[in-house]
Coordinates of C-alpha atoms and ligand atoms in Angstrom, one line a residue:
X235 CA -34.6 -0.8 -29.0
X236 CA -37.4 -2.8 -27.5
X237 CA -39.8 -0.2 -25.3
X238 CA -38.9 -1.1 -21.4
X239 CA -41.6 -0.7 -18.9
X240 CA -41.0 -0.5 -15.3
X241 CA -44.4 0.1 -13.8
X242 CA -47.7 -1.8 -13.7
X243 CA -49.9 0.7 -14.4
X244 CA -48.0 1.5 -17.4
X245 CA -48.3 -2.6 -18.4
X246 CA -52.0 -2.0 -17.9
X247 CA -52.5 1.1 -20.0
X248 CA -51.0 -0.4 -23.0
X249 CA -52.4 -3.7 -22.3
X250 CA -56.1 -2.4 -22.3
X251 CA -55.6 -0.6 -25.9
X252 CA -54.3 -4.0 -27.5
X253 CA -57.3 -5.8 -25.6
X254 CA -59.8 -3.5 -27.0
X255 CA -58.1 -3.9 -30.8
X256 CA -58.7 -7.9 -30.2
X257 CA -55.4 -8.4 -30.2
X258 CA -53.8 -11.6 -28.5
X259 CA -51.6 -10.9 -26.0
X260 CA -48.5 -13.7 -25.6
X261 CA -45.9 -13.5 -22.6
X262 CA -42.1 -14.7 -22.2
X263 CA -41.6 -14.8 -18.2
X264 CA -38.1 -14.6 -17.3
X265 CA -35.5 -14.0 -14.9
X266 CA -33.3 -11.9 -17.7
X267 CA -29.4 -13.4 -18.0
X268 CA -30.8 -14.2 -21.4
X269 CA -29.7 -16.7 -23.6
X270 CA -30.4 -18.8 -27.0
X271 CA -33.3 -20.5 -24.3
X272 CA -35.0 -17.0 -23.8
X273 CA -34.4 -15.9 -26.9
X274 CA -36.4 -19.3 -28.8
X275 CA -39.3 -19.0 -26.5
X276 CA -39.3 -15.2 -27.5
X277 CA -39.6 -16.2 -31.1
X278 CA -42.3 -18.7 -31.0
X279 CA -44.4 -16.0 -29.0
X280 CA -43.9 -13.3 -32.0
X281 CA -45.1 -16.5 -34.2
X282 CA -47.7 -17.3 -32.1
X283 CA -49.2 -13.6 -30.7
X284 CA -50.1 -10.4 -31.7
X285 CA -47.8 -8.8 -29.2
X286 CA -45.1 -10.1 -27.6
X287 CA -44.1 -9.0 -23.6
X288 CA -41.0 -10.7 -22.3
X289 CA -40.8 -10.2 -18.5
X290 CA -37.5 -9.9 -16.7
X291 CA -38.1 -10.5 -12.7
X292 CA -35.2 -12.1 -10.7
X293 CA -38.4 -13.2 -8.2
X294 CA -36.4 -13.1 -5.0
X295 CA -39.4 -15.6 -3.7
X296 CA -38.1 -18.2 -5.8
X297 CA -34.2 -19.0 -4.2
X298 CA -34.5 -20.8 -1.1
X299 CA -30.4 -19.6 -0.9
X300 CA -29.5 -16.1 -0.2
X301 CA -26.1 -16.4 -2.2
X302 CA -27.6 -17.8 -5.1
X303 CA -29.9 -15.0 -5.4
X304 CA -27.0 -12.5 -4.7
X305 CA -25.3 -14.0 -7.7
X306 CA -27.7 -14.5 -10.5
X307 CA -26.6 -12.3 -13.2
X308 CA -28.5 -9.6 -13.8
X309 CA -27.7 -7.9 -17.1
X310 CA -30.7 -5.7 -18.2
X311 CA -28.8 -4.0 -20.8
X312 CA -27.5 -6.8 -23.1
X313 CA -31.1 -8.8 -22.5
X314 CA -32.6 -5.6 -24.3
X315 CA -30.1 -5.7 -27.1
X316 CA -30.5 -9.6 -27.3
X317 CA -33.9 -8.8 -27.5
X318 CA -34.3 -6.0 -30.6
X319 CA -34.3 -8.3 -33.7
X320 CA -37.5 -10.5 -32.1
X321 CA -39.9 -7.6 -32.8
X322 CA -41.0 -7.9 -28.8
X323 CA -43.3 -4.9 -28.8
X324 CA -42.7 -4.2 -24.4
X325 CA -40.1 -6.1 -22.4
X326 CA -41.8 -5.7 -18.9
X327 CA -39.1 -5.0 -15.8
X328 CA -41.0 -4.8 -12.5
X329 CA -39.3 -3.1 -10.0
X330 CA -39.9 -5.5 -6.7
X331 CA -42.7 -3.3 -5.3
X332 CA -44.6 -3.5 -8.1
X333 CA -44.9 -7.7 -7.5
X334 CA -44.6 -7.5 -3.8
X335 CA -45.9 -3.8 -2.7
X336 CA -45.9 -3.6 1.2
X337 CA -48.1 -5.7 2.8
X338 CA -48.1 -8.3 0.4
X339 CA -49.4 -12.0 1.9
X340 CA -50.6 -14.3 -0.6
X341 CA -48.9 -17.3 -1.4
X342 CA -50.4 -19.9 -4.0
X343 CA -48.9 -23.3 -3.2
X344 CA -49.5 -26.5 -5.3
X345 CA -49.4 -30.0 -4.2
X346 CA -47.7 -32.9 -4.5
X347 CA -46.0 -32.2 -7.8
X348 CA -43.9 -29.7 -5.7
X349 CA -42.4 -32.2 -3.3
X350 CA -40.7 -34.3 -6.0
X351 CA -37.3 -33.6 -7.4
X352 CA -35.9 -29.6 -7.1
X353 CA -39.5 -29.1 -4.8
X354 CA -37.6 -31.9 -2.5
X355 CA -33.9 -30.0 -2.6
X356 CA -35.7 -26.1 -3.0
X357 CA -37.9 -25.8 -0.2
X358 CA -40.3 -23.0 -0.9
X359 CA -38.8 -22.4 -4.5
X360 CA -42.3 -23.5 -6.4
X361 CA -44.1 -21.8 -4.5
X362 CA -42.1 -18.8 -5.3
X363 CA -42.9 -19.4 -8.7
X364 CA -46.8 -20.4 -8.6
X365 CA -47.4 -17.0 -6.8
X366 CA -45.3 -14.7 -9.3
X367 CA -46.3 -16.9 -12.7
X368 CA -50.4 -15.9 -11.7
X369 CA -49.0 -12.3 -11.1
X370 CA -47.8 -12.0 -14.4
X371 CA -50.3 -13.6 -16.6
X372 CA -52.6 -11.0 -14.7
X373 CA -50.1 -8.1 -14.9
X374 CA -49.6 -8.6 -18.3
X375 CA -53.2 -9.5 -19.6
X376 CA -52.3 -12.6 -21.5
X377 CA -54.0 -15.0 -23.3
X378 CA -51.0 -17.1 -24.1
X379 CA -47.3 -17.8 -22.1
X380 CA -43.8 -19.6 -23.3
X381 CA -42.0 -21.2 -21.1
X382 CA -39.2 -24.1 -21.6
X383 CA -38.7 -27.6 -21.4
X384 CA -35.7 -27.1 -19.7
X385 CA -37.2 -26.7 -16.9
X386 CA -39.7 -29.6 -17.2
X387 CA -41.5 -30.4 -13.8
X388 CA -41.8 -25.9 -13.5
X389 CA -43.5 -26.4 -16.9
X390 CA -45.8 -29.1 -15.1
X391 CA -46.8 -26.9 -11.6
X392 CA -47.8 -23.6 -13.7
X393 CA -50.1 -25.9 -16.2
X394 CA -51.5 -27.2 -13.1
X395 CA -51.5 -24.1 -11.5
X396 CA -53.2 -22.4 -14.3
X397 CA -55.9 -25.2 -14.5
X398 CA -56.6 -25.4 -11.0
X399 CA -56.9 -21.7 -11.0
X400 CA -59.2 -21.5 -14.3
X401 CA -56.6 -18.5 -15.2
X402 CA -57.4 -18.3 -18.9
X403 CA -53.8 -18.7 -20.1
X404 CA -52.6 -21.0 -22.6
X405 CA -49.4 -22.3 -21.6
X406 CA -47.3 -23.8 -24.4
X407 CA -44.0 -25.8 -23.4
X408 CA -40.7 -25.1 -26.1
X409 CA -37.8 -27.8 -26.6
X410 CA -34.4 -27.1 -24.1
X411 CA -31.9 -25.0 -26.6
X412 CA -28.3 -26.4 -25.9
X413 CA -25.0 -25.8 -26.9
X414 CA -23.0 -27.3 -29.7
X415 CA -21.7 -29.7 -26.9
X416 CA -25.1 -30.5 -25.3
X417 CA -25.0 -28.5 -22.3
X418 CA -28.4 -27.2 -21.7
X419 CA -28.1 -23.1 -21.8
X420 CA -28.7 -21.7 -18.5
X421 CA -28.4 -18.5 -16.9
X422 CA -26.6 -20.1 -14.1
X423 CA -24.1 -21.6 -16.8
X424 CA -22.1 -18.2 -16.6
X425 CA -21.3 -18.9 -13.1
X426 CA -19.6 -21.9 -14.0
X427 CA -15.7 -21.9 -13.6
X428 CA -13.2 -22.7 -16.8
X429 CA -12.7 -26.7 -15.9
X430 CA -16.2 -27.1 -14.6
X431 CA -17.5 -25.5 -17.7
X432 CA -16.2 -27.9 -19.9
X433 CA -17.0 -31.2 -18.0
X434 CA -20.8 -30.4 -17.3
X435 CA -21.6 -31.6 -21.2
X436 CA -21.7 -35.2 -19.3
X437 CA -24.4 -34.8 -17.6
X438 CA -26.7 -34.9 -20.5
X439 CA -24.3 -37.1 -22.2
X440 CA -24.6 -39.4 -19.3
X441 CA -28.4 -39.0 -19.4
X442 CA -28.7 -39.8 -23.3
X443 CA -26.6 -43.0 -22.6
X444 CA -29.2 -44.2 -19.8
X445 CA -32.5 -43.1 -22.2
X446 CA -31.0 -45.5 -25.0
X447 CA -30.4 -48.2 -22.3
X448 CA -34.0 -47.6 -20.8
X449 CA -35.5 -47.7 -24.7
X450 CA -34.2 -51.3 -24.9
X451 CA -35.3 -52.5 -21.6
X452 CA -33.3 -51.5 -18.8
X453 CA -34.1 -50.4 -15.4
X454 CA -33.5 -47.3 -13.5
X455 CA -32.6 -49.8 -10.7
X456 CA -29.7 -51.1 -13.0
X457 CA -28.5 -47.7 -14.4
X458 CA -28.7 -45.3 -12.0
X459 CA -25.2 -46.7 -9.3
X460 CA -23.4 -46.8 -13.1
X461 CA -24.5 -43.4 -14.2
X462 CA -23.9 -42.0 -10.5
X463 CA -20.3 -43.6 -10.6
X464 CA -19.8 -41.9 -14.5
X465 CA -21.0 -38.5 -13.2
X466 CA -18.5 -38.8 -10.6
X467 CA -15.8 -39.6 -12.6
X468 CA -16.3 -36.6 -15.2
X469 CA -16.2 -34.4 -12.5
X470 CA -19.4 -33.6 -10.5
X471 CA -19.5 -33.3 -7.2
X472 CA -23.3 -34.5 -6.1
X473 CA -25.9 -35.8 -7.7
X474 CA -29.4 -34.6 -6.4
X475 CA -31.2 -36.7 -7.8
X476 CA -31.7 -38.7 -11.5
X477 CA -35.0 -40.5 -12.0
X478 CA -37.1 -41.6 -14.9
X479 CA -40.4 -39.8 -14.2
X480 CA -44.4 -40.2 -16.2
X481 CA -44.2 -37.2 -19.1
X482 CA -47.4 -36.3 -18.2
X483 CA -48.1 -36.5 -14.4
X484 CA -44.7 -37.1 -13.1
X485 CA -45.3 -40.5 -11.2
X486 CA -42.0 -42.2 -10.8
X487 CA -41.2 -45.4 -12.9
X488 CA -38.4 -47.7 -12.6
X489 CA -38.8 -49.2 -16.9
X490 CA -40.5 -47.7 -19.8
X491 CA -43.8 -48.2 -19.7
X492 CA -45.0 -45.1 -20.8
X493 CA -44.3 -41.8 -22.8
X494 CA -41.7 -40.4 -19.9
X495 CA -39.1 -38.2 -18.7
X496 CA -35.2 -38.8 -17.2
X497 CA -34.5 -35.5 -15.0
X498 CA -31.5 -34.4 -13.6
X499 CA -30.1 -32.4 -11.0
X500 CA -26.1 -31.9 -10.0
X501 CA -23.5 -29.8 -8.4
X502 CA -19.9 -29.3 -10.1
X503 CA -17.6 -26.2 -9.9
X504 CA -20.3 -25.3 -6.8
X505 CA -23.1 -24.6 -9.6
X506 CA -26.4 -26.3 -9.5
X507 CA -27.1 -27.8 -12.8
X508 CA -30.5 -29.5 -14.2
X509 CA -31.4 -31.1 -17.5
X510 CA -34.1 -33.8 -18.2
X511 CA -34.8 -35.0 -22.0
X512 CA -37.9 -37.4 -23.3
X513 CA -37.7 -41.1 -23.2
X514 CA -39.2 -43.2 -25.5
Ligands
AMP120 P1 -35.4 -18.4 -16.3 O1 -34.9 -17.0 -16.8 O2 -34.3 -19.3 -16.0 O3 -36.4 -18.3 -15.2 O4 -36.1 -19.0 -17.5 C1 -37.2 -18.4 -18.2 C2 -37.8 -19.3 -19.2 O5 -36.8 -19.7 -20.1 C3 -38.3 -20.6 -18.5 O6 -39.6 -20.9 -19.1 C4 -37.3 -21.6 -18.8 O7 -37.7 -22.9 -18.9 C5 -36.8 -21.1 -20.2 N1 -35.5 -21.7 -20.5 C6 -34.4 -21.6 -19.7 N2 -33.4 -22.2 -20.3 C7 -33.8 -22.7 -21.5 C8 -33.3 -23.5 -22.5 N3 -32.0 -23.9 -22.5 N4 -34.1 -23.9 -23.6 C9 -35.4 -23.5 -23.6 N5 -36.0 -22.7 -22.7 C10 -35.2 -22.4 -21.6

């Protein structure tokens, strides 16, 4: 099994040896539950590092709901067993004093691409984020960090993050794993109930249908009432919000003008589901 490490100093010890062999160091931040998703990023990391640490940190900075915290899954035990055949030489637990030790007052906040989409529903939840991701990269030593496409516009704040912050981390985005019916995996996908389970497929269905119609012309003006109305029908109970966003950047577009982005975000069976896939 996969060393576990629970302490910082510990991280750093073993980190320094690696450092002084030359070695590049590649990190996998997570919030454990793992799945296929983890478990892909974890594999392009052994491919593309000389050691692998996967983190596993439910960052209680990051839920701007105290039930939804309460609930994530947490299972430590089958994350390390998921783990063992990706050759991960230290999956890296911190216990919560060893991110926010008493005291504690810094928060790194980026702009404007944290007031769009989730940063417009999640007050406070990218902030969260931008002030443990810096944390780790430095905890951890690395040169290099996986994160997914999945979660598209996170993948945008750390790059910007990271760049605005001249932290020396390369940070490579990997393709959304999904499951045989197109769900995107998520942690959260575990909460779902039975029925809700097996209508949230639609949503990306729904999404693929408006990126064809968007690929031969059509407006998000046009599409988006009809895809509300289809979400609605298959079972979802709110739509946050759907928009066709700029790939790189994030400006909103109404046509395809440009490489670009549909993302999702919607309720059913009182889980919060997101998705996005390329346009064009
Ligand atoms: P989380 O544990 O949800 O914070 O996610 C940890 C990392 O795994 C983030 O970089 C996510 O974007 C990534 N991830 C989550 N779900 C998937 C998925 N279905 N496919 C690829 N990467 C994913």
């Amino acid at each position: 099994m996969t060393e576990i490490i629970r302490d910082k100093a510990a991280l750093r010890a073993r980190v320094t040896a690696w450092k002084r062999a030359g070695e590049v160091i590649g990190v996998v931040p997570t919030m454990g539950a793992l799945h296929e998703g983890h478990l892909s990023l974890a594999q392009a990391a052994r491919a593309g590092a000389d050691r692998v640490i996967v983190t596993i940190f439910v960052n209680p900075r990051q839920f701007n709901n105290p039930s939804d915290l309460e609930n994530y899954p947490r299972t430590e035990h089958q994350d390390a067993e998921k783990l063992a055949p990706f050759g991960v030489d230290v999956i890296y637990v911190p216990g919560p004093s060893e991110i926010y030790p008493d005291g504690f007052a810094t928060s790194v906040h980026v702009e404007g691409l944290t007031e769009i989409l989730c940063g417009a529903f999640r007050p406070g939840h990218f902030d969260g984020v931008t002030t443990v991701v810096p944390k780790l990269f430095l905890q951890t030593g690395a040169d290099k960090a996986w994160f997914g496409e999945k979660d598209y516009q996170q993948l945008q704040v750390v790059r910007r993050m990271a760049a605005d912050l001249d932290i020396p981390v390369e940070v490579i985005g990997c393709p959304t794993v999904r499951e045989p019916d197109g769900l995107a995996l998520s942690s959260r996908n575990l909460l779902l109930p039975a029925d809700a389970r097996a209508k949230a497929p639609a949503l990306g269905h729904v999404m693929q249908g408006m990126a064809e119609a968007l690929a031969q012309g059509g407006t998000m003006a046009e599409l988006v009432a009809p895809a509300e109305a289809a979400l609605a029908g298959a079972g979802f109970d709110k739509v946050e919000y759907l928009e066709l966003r700029a790939a790189d950047g994030l400006a909103l577009l109404d046509r395809l003008d440009r490489p670009a982005r549909l993302l999702a975000a919607a309720w059913i069976g009182g889980v919060r589901l997101i998705d996005n896939i390329a346009v064009g």
